CSV table of N, CA and C in Angstrom, one decimal:
chain,number,residue,atom,x,y,z
A,59,UNK,N,16.4,0.0,13.0
A,59,UNK,CA,15.8,1.2,12.4
A,59,UNK,C,15.4,2.2,13.5
A,60,UNK,N,15.5,3.4,13.2
A,60,UNK,CA,15.2,4.5,14.1
A,60,UNK,C,14.0,5.3,13.5
A,61,UNK,N,13.0,5.5,14.3
A,61,UNK,CA,11.8,6.3,13.8
A,61,UNK,C,12.2,7.8,13.9
A,62,UNK,N,12.1,8.5,12.8
A,62,UNK,CA,12.5,9.9,12.7
A,62,UNK,C,11.4,10.8,12.3
A,63,UNK,N,11.6,12.1,12.5
A,63,UNK,CA,10.6,13.1,12.1
A,63,UNK,C,11.2,14.4,11.7
A,64,UNK,N,10.8,15.0,10.7
A,64,UNK,CA,11.3,16.3,10.2
A,64,UNK,C,10.6,17.4,11.0
A,65,UNK,N,11.4,18.3,11.6
A,65,UNK,CA,10.8,19.4,12.4
A,65,UNK,C,10.1,20.4,11.5
A,66,UNK,N,10.5,20.5,10.2
A,66,UNK,CA,9.9,21.5,9.3
A,66,UNK,C,8.5,21.0,8.8
A,67,UNK,N,8.4,19.8,8.2
A,67,UNK,CA,7.2,19.4,7.6
A,67,UNK,C,6.5,18.3,8.4
A,68,UNK,N,7.1,17.8,9.5
A,68,UNK,CA,6.5,16.7,10.4
A,68,UNK,C,6.4,15.4,9.7
A,69,UNK,N,7.1,15.2,8.6
A,69,UNK,CA,7.1,13.9,7.9
A,69,UNK,C,7.8,12.9,8.8
A,70,UNK,N,7.2,11.7,9.0
A,70,UNK,CA,7.7,10.6,9.8
A,70,UNK,C,8.2,9.5,9.0
A,71,UNK,N,9.4,8.9,9.3
A,71,UNK,CA,9.9,7.8,8.5
A,71,UNK,C,10.9,7.0,9.3
A,72,UNK,N,11.3,5.8,8.8
A,72,UNK,CA,12.2,5.0,9.5
A,72,UNK,C,13.5,4.9,8.6
A,73,UNK,N,14.6,5.0,9.3
A,73,UNK,CA,15.9,4.9,8.6
A,73,UNK,C,16.9,4.3,9.6
A,74,UNK,N,17.9,3.6,9.1
A,74,UNK,CA,19.0,3.0,10.0
A,74,UNK,C,19.8,4.1,10.6
A,75,UNK,N,20.0,5.3,9.9
A,75,UNK,CA,20.8,6.4,10.4
A,75,UNK,C,20.1,7.7,10.1
A,76,UNK,N,20.4,8.7,10.9
A,76,UNK,CA,19.7,10.0,10.7
A,76,UNK,C,20.3,10.7,9.5
A,77,UNK,N,19.5,11.0,8.5
A,77,UNK,CA,20.0,11.7,7.2
A,77,UNK,C,20.2,13.2,7.5
A,78,UNK,N,20.9,13.8,6.6
A,78,UNK,CA,21.1,15.3,6.7
A,78,UNK,C,19.9,16.0,6.2
A,79,UNK,N,19.2,15.5,5.3
A,79,UNK,CA,18.0,16.2,4.7
A,79,UNK,C,16.8,15.3,4.8
A,80,UNK,N,15.7,16.0,4.9
A,80,UNK,CA,14.4,15.4,4.9
A,80,UNK,C,14.1,14.8,3.5
A,81,UNK,N,13.7,13.5,3.5
A,81,UNK,CA,13.4,12.9,2.2
A,81,UNK,C,12.1,13.4,1.5
A,82,UNK,N,11.3,14.1,2.3
A,82,UNK,CA,10.0,14.6,1.8
A,82,UNK,C,10.2,16.1,1.3
A,83,UNK,N,10.6,17.0,2.2
A,83,UNK,CA,10.7,18.4,1.9
A,83,UNK,C,12.1,18.9,1.5
A,84,UNK,N,13.1,18.1,1.8
A,84,UNK,CA,14.4,18.4,1.3
A,84,UNK,C,15.2,19.4,2.2
A,85,UNK,N,14.6,19.8,3.3
A,85,UNK,CA,15.3,20.8,4.2
A,85,UNK,C,16.4,20.1,4.9
A,86,UNK,N,17.5,20.8,5.1
A,86,UNK,CA,18.7,20.3,5.8
A,86,UNK,C,18.6,20.5,7.3
A,87,UNK,N,19.2,19.6,8.1
A,87,UNK,CA,19.3,19.7,9.5
A,87,UNK,C,18.0,19.9,10.3
A,88,UNK,N,17.0,19.2,9.8
A,88,UNK,CA,15.7,19.3,10.5
A,88,UNK,C,15.2,18.0,11.0
A,89,UNK,N,16.0,16.9,11.0
A,89,UNK,CA,15.6,15.6,11.4
A,89,UNK,C,16.0,15.3,12.8
A,90,UNK,N,15.0,14.8,13.6
A,90,UNK,CA,15.2,14.4,14.9
A,90,UNK,C,14.5,13.1,15.2
A,91,UNK,N,15.0,12.4,16.2
A,91,UNK,CA,14.3,11.1,16.5
A,91,UNK,C,12.8,11.5,16.9
A,92,UNK,N,11.9,10.6,16.5
A,92,UNK,CA,10.5,10.8,16.8
A,92,UNK,C,10.2,10.6,18.2
A,93,UNK,N,9.5,11.4,18.9
A,93,UNK,CA,9.1,11.3,20.3
A,93,UNK,C,7.7,10.9,20.4
A,94,UNK,N,7.5,9.9,21.2
A,94,UNK,CA,6.1,9.4,21.5
A,94,UNK,C,5.7,10.1,22.8
A,95,UNK,N,4.4,9.9,23.1
A,95,UNK,CA,3.9,10.5,24.4
A,95,UNK,C,4.6,9.9,25.6
A,96,UNK,N,5.0,8.6,25.5
A,96,UNK,CA,5.7,8.0,26.5
A,96,UNK,C,7.1,8.6,26.7
A,97,UNK,N,7.8,9.0,25.7
A,97,UNK,CA,9.1,9.6,25.8
A,97,UNK,C,8.9,10.9,26.6
A,98,UNK,N,7.9,11.7,26.3
A,98,UNK,CA,7.7,13.0,27.0
A,98,UNK,C,7.4,12.7,28.5
A,99,UNK,N,6.6,11.7,28.8
A,99,UNK,CA,6.3,11.3,30.2
A,99,UNK,C,7.6,10.9,30.9
A,100,UNK,N,8.4,10.1,30.3
A,100,UNK,CA,9.7,9.7,30.9
A,100,UNK,C,10.6,10.8,31.2
A,101,UNK,N,10.6,11.9,30.3
A,101,UNK,CA,11.5,13.0,30.5
A,101,UNK,C,11.0,13.8,31.8
A,102,UNK,N,9.7,13.9,32.0
A,102,UNK,CA,9.2,14.6,33.1
A,102,UNK,C,9.4,13.9,34.4
A,103,UNK,N,9.4,12.6,34.4
A,103,UNK,CA,9.5,11.8,35.6
A,103,UNK,C,11.0,11.8,36.1
A,104,UNK,N,12.0,12.0,35.2
A,104,UNK,CA,13.4,11.9,35.6
A,104,UNK,C,13.9,13.2,36.0
């Protein structure tokens, strides 16, 4: 399972694959993998 988040409504959910539309607001192409604080720290360190 991948933790995902909609960029439009910030809805967070788990799915095995990234869907084309947000299951909450229905907007297309707004889904990205959810980033935790640790993900941001790791990006800065590299």
